[in-house]
Coordinates of C-alpha atoms and ligand atoms in Angstrom, one line a residue:
X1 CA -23.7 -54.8 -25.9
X2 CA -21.0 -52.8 -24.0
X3 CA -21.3 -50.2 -21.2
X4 CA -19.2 -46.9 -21.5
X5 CA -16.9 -47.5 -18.3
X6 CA -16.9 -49.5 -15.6
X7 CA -18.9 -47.2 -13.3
X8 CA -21.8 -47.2 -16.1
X9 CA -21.8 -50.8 -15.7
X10 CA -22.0 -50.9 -11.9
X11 CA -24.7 -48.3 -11.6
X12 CA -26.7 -50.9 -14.2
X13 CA -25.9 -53.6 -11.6
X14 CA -27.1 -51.9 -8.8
X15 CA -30.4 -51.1 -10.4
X16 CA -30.7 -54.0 -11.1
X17 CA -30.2 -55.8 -7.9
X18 CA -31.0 -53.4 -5.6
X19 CA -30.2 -53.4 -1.8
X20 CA -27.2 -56.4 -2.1
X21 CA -24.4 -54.0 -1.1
X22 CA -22.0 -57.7 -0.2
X23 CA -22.7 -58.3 -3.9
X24 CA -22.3 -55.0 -5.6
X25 CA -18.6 -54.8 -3.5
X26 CA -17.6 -58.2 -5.1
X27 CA -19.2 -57.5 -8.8
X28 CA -17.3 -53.9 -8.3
X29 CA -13.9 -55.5 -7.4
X30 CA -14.0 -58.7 -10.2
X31 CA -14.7 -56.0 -12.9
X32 CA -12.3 -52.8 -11.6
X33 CA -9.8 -56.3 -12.7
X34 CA -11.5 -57.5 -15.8
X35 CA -12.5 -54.3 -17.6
X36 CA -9.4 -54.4 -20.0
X37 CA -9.4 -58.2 -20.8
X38 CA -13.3 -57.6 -21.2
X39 CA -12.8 -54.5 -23.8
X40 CA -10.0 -56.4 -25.8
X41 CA -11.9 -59.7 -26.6
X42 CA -15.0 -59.0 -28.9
X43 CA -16.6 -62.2 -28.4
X44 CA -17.4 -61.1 -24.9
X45 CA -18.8 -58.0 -25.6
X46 CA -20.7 -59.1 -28.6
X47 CA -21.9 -61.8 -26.1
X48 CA -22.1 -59.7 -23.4
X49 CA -20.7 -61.7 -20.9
X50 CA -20.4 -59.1 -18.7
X51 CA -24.6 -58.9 -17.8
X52 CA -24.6 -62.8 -18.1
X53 CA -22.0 -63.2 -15.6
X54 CA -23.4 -61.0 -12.9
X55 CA -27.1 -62.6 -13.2
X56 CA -27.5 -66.1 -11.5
X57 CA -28.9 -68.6 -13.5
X58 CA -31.3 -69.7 -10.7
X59 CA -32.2 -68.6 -6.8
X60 CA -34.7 -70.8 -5.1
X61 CA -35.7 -69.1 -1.6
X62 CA -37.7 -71.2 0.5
X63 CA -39.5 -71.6 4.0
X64 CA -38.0 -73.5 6.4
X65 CA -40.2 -74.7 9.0
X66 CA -38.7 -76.3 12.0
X67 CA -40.1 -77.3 16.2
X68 CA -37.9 -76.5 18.7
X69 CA -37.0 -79.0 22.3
X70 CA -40.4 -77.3 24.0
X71 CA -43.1 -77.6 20.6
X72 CA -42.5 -73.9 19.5
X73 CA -42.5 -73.6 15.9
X74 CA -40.0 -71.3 14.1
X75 CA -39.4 -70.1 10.5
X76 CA -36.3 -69.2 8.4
X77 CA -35.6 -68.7 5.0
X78 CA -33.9 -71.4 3.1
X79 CA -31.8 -70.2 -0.4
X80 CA -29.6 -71.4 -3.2
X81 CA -27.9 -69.6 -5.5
X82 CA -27.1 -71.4 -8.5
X83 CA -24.7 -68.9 -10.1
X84 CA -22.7 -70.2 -12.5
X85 CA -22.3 -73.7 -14.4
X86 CA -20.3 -73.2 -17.6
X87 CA -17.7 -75.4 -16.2
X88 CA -19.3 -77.6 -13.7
X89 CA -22.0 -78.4 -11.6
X90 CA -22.3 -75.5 -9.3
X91 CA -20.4 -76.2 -6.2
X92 CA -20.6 -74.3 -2.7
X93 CA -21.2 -74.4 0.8
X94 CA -24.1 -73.4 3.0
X95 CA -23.6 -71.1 5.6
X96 CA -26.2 -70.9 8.4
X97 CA -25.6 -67.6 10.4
X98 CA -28.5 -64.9 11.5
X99 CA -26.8 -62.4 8.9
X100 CA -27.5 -64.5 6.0
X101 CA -29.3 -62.9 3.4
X102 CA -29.8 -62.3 -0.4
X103 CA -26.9 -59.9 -1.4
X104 CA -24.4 -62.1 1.1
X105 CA -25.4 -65.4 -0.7
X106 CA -24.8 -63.9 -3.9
X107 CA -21.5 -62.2 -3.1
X108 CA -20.6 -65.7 -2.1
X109 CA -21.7 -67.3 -5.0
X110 CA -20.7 -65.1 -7.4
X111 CA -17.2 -65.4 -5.9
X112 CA -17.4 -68.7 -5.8
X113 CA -17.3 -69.1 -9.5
X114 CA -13.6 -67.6 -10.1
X115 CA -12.9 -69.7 -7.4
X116 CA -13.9 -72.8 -8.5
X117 CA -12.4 -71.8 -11.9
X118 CA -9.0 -71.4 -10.7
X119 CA -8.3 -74.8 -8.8
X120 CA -8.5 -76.1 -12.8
X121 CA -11.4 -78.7 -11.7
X122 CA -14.8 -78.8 -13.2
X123 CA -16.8 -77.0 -10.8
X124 CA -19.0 -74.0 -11.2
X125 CA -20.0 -71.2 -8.7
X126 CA -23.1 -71.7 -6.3
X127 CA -23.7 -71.1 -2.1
X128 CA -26.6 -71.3 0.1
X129 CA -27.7 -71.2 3.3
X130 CA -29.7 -69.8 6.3
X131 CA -30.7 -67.3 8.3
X132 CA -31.0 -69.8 11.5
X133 CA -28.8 -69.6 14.0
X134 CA -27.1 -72.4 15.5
X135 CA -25.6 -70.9 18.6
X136 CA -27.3 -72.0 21.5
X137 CA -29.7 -74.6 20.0
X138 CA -29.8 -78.6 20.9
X139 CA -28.1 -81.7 18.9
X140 CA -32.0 -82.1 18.4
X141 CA -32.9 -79.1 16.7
X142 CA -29.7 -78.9 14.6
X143 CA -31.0 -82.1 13.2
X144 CA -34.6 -81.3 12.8
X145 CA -33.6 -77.8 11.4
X146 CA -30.8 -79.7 9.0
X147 CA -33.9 -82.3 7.8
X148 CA -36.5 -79.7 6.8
X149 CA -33.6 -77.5 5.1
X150 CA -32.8 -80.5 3.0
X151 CA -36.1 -81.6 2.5
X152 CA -36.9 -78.7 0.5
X153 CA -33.3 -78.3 -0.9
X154 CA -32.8 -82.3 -2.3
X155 CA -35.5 -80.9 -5.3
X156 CA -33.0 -79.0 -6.5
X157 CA -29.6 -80.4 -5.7
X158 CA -28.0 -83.8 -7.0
X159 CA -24.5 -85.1 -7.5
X160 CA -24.3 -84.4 -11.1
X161 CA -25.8 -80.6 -11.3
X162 CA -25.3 -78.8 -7.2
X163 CA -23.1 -80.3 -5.0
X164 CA -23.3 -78.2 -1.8
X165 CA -20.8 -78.3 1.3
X166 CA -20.2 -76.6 4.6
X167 CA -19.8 -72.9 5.3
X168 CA -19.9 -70.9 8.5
X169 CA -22.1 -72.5 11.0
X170 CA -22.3 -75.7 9.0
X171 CA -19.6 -78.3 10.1
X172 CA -19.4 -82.5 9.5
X173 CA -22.1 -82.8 12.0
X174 CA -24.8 -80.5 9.8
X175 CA -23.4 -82.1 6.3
X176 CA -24.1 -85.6 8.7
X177 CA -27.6 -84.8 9.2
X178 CA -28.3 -83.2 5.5
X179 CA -27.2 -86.5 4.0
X180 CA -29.1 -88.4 5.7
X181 CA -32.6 -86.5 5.1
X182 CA -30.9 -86.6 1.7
X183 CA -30.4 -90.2 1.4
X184 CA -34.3 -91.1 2.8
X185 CA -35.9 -88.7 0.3
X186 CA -33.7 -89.9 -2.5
X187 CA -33.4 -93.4 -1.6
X188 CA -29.6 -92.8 -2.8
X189 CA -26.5 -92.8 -2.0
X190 CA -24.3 -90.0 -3.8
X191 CA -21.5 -87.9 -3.6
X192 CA -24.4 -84.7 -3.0
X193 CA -23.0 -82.7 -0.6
X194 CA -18.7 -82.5 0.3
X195 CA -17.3 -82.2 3.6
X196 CA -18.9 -85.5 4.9
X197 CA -16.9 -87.5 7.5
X198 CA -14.4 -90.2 5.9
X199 CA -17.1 -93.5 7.0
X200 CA -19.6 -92.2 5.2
X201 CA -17.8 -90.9 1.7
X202 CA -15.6 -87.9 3.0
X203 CA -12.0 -87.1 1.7
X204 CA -9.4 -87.0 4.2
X205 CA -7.8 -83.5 4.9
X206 CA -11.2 -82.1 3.8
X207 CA -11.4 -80.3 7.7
X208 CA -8.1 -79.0 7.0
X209 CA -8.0 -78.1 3.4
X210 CA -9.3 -74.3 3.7
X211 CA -6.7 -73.7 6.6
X212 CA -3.8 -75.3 5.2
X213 CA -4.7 -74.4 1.8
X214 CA -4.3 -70.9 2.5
X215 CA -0.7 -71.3 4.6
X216 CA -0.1 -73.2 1.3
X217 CA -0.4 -70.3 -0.3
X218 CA 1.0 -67.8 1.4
X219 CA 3.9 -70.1 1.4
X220 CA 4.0 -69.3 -2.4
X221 CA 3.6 -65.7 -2.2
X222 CA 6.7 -65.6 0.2
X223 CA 9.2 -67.6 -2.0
X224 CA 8.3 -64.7 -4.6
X225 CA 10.7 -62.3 -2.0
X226 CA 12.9 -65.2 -1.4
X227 CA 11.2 -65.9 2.3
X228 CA 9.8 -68.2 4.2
X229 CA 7.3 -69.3 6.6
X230 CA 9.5 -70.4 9.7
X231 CA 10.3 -67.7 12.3
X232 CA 7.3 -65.4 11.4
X233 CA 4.6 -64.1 13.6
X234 CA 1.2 -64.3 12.5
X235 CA -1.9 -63.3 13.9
X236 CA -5.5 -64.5 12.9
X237 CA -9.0 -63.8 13.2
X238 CA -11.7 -66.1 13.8
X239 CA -11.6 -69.4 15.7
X240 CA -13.5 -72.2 13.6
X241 CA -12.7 -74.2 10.8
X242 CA -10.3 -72.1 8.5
X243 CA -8.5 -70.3 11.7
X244 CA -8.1 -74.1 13.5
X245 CA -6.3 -75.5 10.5
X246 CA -4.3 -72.4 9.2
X247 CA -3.0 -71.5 12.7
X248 CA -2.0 -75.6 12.6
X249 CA -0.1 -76.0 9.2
X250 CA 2.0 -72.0 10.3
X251 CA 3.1 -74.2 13.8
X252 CA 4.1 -76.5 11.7
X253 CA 6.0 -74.7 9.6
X254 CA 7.3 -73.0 12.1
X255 CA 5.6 -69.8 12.5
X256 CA 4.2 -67.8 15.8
X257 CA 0.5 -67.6 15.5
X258 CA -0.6 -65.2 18.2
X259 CA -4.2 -64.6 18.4
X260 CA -7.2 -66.1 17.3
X261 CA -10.7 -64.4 17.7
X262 CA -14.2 -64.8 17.6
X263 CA -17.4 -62.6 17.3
X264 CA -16.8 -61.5 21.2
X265 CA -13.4 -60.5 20.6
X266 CA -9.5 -61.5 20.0
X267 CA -7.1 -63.5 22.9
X268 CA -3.2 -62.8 22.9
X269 CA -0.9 -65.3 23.4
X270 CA 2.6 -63.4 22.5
X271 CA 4.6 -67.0 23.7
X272 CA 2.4 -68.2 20.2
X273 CA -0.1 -70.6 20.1
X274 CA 1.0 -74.4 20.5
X275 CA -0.5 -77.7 18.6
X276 CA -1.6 -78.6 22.7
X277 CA -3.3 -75.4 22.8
X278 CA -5.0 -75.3 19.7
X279 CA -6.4 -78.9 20.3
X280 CA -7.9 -77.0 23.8
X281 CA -9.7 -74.7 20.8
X282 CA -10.7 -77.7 18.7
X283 CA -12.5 -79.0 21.5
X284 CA -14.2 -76.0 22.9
X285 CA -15.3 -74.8 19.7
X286 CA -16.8 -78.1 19.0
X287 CA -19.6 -76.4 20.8
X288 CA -21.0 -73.5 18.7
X289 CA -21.9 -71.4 21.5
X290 CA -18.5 -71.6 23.5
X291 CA -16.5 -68.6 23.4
X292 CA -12.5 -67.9 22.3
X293 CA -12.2 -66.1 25.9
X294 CA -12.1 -69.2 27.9
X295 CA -8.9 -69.8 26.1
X296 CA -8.0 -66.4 27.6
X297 CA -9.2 -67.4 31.5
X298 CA -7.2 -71.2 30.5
X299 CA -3.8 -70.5 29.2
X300 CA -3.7 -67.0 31.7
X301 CA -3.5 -64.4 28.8
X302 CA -5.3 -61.5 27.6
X303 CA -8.7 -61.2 25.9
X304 CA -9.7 -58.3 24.2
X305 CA -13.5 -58.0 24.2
X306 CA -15.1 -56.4 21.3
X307 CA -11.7 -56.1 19.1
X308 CA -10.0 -57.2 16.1
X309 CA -6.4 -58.4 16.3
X310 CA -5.5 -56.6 13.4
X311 CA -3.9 -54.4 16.1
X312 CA -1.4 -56.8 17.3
X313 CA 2.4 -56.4 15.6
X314 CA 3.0 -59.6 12.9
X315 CA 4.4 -60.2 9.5
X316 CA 1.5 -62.6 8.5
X317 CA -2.1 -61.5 9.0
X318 CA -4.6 -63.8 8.3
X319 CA -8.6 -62.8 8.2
X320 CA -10.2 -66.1 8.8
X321 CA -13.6 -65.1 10.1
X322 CA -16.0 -63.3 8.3
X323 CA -16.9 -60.9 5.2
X324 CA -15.7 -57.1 6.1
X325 CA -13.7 -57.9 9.5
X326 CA -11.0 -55.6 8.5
X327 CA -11.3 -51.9 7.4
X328 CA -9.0 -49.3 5.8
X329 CA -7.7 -48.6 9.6
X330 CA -7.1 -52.0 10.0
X331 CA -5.0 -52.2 6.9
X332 CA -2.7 -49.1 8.1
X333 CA -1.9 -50.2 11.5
X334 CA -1.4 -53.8 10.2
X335 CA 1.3 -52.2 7.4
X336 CA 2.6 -49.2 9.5
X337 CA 3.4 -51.8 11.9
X338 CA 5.4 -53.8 9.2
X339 CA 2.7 -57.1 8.3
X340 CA 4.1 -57.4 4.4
X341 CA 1.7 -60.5 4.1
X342 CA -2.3 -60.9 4.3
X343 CA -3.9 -63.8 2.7
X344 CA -7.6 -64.4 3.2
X345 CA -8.7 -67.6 4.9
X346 CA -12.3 -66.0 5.0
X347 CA -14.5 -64.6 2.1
X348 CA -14.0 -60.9 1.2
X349 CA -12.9 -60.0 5.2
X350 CA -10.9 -57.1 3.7
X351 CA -12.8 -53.9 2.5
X352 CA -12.5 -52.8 -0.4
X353 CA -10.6 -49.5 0.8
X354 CA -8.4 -52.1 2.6
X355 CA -7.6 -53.9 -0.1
X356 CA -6.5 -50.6 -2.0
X357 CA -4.3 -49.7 1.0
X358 CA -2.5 -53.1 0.5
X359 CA -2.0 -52.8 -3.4
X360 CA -1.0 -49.6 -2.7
X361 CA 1.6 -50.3 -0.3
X362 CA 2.8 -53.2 -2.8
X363 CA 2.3 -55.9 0.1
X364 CA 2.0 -59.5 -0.4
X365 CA -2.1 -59.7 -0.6
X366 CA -3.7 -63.4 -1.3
X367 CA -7.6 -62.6 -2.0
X368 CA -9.9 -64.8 -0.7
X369 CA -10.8 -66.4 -3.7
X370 CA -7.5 -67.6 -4.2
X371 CA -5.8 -67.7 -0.7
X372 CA -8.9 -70.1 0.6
X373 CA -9.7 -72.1 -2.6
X374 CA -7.9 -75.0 -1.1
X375 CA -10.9 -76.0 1.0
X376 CA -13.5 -75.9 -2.5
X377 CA -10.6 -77.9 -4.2
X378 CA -10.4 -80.8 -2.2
X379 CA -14.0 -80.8 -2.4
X380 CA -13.9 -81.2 -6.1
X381 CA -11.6 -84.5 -4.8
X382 CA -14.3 -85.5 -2.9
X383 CA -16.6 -85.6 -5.6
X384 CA -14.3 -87.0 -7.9
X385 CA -13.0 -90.2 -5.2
X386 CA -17.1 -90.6 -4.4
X387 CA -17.5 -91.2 -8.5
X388 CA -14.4 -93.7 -8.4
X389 CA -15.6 -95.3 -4.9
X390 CA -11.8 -95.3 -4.7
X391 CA -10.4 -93.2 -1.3
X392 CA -7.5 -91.5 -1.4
X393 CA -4.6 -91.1 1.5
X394 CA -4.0 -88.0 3.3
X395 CA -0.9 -87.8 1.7
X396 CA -2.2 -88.0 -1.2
X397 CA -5.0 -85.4 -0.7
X398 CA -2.5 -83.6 0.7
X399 CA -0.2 -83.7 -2.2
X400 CA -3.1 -82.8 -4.4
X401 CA -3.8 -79.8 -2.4
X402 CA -0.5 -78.3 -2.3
X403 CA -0.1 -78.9 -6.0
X404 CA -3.5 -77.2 -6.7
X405 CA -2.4 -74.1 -4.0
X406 CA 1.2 -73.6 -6.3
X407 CA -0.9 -73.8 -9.6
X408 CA -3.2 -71.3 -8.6
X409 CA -0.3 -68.8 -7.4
X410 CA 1.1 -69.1 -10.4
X411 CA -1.6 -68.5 -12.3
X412 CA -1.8 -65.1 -10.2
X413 CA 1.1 -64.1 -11.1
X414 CA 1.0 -65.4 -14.9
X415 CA -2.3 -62.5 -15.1
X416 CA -1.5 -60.0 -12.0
X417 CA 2.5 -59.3 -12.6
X418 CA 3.1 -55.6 -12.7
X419 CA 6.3 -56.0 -12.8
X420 CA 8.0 -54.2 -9.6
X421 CA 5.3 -56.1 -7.8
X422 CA 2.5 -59.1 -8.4
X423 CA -1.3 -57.7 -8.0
X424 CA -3.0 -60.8 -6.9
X425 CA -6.3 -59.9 -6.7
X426 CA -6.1 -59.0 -10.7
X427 CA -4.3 -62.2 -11.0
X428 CA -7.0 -64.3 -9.4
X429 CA -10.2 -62.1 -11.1
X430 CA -8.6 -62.0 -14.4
X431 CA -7.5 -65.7 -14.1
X432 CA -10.5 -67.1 -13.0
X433 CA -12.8 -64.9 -15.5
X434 CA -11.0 -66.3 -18.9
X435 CA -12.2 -69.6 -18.5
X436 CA -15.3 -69.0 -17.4
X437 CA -16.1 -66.4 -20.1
X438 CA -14.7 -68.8 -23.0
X439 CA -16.9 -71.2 -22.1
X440 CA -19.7 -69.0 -21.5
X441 CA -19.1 -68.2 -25.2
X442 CA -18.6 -72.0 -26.5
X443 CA -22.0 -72.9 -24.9
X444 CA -23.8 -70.1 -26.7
X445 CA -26.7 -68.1 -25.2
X446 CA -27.9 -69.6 -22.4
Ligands
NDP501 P1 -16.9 -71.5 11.3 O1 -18.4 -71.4 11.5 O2 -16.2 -72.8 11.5 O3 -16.2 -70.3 12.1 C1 -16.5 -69.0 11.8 C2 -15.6 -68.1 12.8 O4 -15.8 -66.8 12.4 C3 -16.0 -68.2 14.2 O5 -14.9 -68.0 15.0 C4 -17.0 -67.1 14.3 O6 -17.2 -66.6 15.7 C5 -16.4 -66.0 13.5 N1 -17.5 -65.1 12.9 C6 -18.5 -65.5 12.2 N2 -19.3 -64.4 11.9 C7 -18.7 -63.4 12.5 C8 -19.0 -62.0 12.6 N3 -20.1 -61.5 12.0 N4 -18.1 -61.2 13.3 C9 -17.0 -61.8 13.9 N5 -16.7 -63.1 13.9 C10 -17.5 -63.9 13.2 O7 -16.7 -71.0 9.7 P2 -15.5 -71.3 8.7 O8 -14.3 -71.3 9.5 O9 -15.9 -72.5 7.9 O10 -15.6 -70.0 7.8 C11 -14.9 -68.8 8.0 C12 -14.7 -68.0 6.8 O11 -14.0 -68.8 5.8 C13 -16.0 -67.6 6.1 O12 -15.8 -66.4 5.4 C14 -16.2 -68.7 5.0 O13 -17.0 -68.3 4.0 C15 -14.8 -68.9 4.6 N6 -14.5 -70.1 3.9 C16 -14.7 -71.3 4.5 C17 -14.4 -72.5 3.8 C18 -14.6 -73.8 4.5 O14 -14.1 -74.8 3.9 N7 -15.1 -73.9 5.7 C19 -13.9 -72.5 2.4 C20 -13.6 -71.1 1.9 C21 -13.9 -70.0 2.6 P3 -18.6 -66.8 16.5 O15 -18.5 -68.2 16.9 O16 -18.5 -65.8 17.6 O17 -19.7 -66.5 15.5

């Protein structure tokens, strides 16, 4: 089976799944990359890998039932997208947010899978999640919502075939409560989700591992112009987990982070962000519903309400929040006013017209799905230390990570080289597809 051109193929996909715009913008951007590798290798047409690869291999939606502090009951909708598990058990986090839906799960997942296939461990592509909203709610009704999500969900997860972890909105204080509904179903004690705290089975430098990961990474990119981290200013979106831990490792490394954000709006700090200061936002943000702006009123600088800081001057910009948080304008201003790096810290934050406007001004780009694999990585550590019983040591981890961050560059650059300039997100898509799609083809058709 082959399609004509790409643009056949994506007008197939989006009959097909109609009305998952999230998913048809990440399908649209893996293939523009693995059209040619896809046309060269017969095996994968004559197996059609392409229509296998976009099509999960299961979705389980489900209600989720919950009663809040005062007796009112409230539903929201439970999934899992169990993408892809040629080369593992799928592996993902769950992200509860009020946006969640089909076609943003699925996006997730299905860029979860070259993801998971370019750390080099045996894990294949899932994600899940809710449409609840955390912000706002009691320690109580995170827990009951957390045991009636897994109570459904522990039918179709286990340690050996989904291994799920944290995402947006879900933190070691969620993954706390899931494991525990887990366990008391179960009766068992596995390594079934990642991201737990270290007493109960967690890896060290799991927290930081998406932050650092990324810096990690960029790290790479830079020594490929014969730079470095130290002396740079960078500026980042977002204010939880990824943006904590990546504006961390650039202070120590020496850098100038200048802003972090959240979905109210960006703060400046142009003397840069210090560890004392960021350990202000580790603590405020501890609580969901507390807002970046009171670092603003705190530290006596300004917040801009409503905004992105893609605005602010920097060499570094990293997109740590969300999917789409920086547009085709974003990009310009960022390279008109001189940015040469962007790695993503969050999933897909750059549009696709965005990322075109940084191929096409030959910047240093890290996709997502290679800049913030550091995070699903040490994940796959977790797994592998709750199998042994045997912790590791952060340094270790750490060690592990960085090793895993420089293998992944260079497999970037090994598929994306151009030759005046490296085209990362070809380097990751193409990368991440081959192994996939070989042992797509070594399993047969299923
Ligand atoms: P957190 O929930 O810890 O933090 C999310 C941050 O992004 C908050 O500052 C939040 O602000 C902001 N945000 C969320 N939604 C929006 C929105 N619609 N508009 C503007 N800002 C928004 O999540 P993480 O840090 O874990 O995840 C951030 C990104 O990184 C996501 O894309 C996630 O998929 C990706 N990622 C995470 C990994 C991990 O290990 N945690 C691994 C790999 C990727 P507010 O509080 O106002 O909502």
């Amino acid at each position: 089976m082959n399609y004509q051109s790409k643009e056949d193929f994506l007008s197939h996909v989006k009959n097909k799944f109609p009305n998952e715009n999230e998913f048809h913008q990440a399908v649209e951007e893996v293939v523009g990359s693995i059209w040619d590798t896809i046309q060269k290798n017969k095996n994968f047409i004559d197996g059609n890998i392409l229509d296998r690869i976009v099509t999960p291999e299961r979705v389980i939606i489900f209600r989720v039932p919950w009663l809040d502090d005062n007796g009112n009951v409230h539903v929201n909708i439970g999934y899992r997208i169990q993408f892809n598990s040629a080369i593992g058990p799928y592996k993902g986090g769950l992200r509860f947010h009020p946006s969640v839906n089909l076609g943003i799960l699925k996006f997730l997942a299905f860029e979860q899978i070259f993801k998971n296939s370019l750390t080099g461990l045996s894990m294949g592509g899932g994600k899940g999640g809710s449409d609840f909203d955390p912000k706002g709610k009691s320690d109580n009704e995170i827990m009951k919502f957390c045991q009636s999500f897994m109570t459904e969900l522990s039918k179709h997860i286990g340690h050996n075939s989904d291994v799920p972890a944290g995402d947006i909105g879900v933190g070691g204080r969620e993954i706390g409560y899931m494991f525990g509904q887990y366990k008391r179903i179960k009766n068992e004690f596995t390594g079934v989700l990642t991201g737990k705290k270290t007493d109960w089975g967690g890896s060290l430098i799991r927290p930081e591992a998406t932050g650092y990961g990324a810096v990690y990474f960029v790290e790479e990119m830079l020594k490929t112009r014969n730079e470095s981290i130290s002396g740079k200013v960078a500026t980042i979106s977002g204010s939880g987990n990824v943006a904590q831990f990546a504006c961390e490792k650039l202070i120590h490394l020496g850098a100038k982070p200048v802003t972090l954000s959240d979905s109210s709006g960006y703060i400046l700090d142009s003397e840069g962000i210090t560890l004392e200061k960021l350990e202000f936002v580790k603590e405020l943000k501890e609580k969901r519903s507390a807002r970046i702006s009171e670092y603003a009123k705190k530290y006596n600088v300004e917040f801009f309400e409503g905004k992105t800081p893609w605005e602010v001057k920097c060499d570094i910009a990293l997109p740590c929040a969300t999917q789409n948080e920086l547009n085709d304008k974003d990009a310009q201003i960022l390279t008109s006013n001189g940015c040469f790096v962007v790695a993503e810290g969050a999933n897909m934050p750059s549009t696709t017209e965005a990322v075109q406007h940084f191929i096409k001004e030959k910047i240093l780009f890290g996709p997502g799905k290679a800049a913030n694999a550091g995070g699903v990585a040490v994940s796959g550590i977790e797994m592998s230390q709750n199998s042994t019983r045997m912790p590791l040591t952060s340094e270790e981890v750490d060690n592990l990570l960085k090793g895993i961050m420089t293998r992944i560059h260079a497999t970037c650059v090994q598929y994306g080289n151009k030759g005046d300039f490296i085209n990362y997100v070809d380097g990751a898509n193409i990368g991440g597809f081959v192994r996939v799609a070989g042992s797509m083809i070594d399993q047969g058709i299923v």
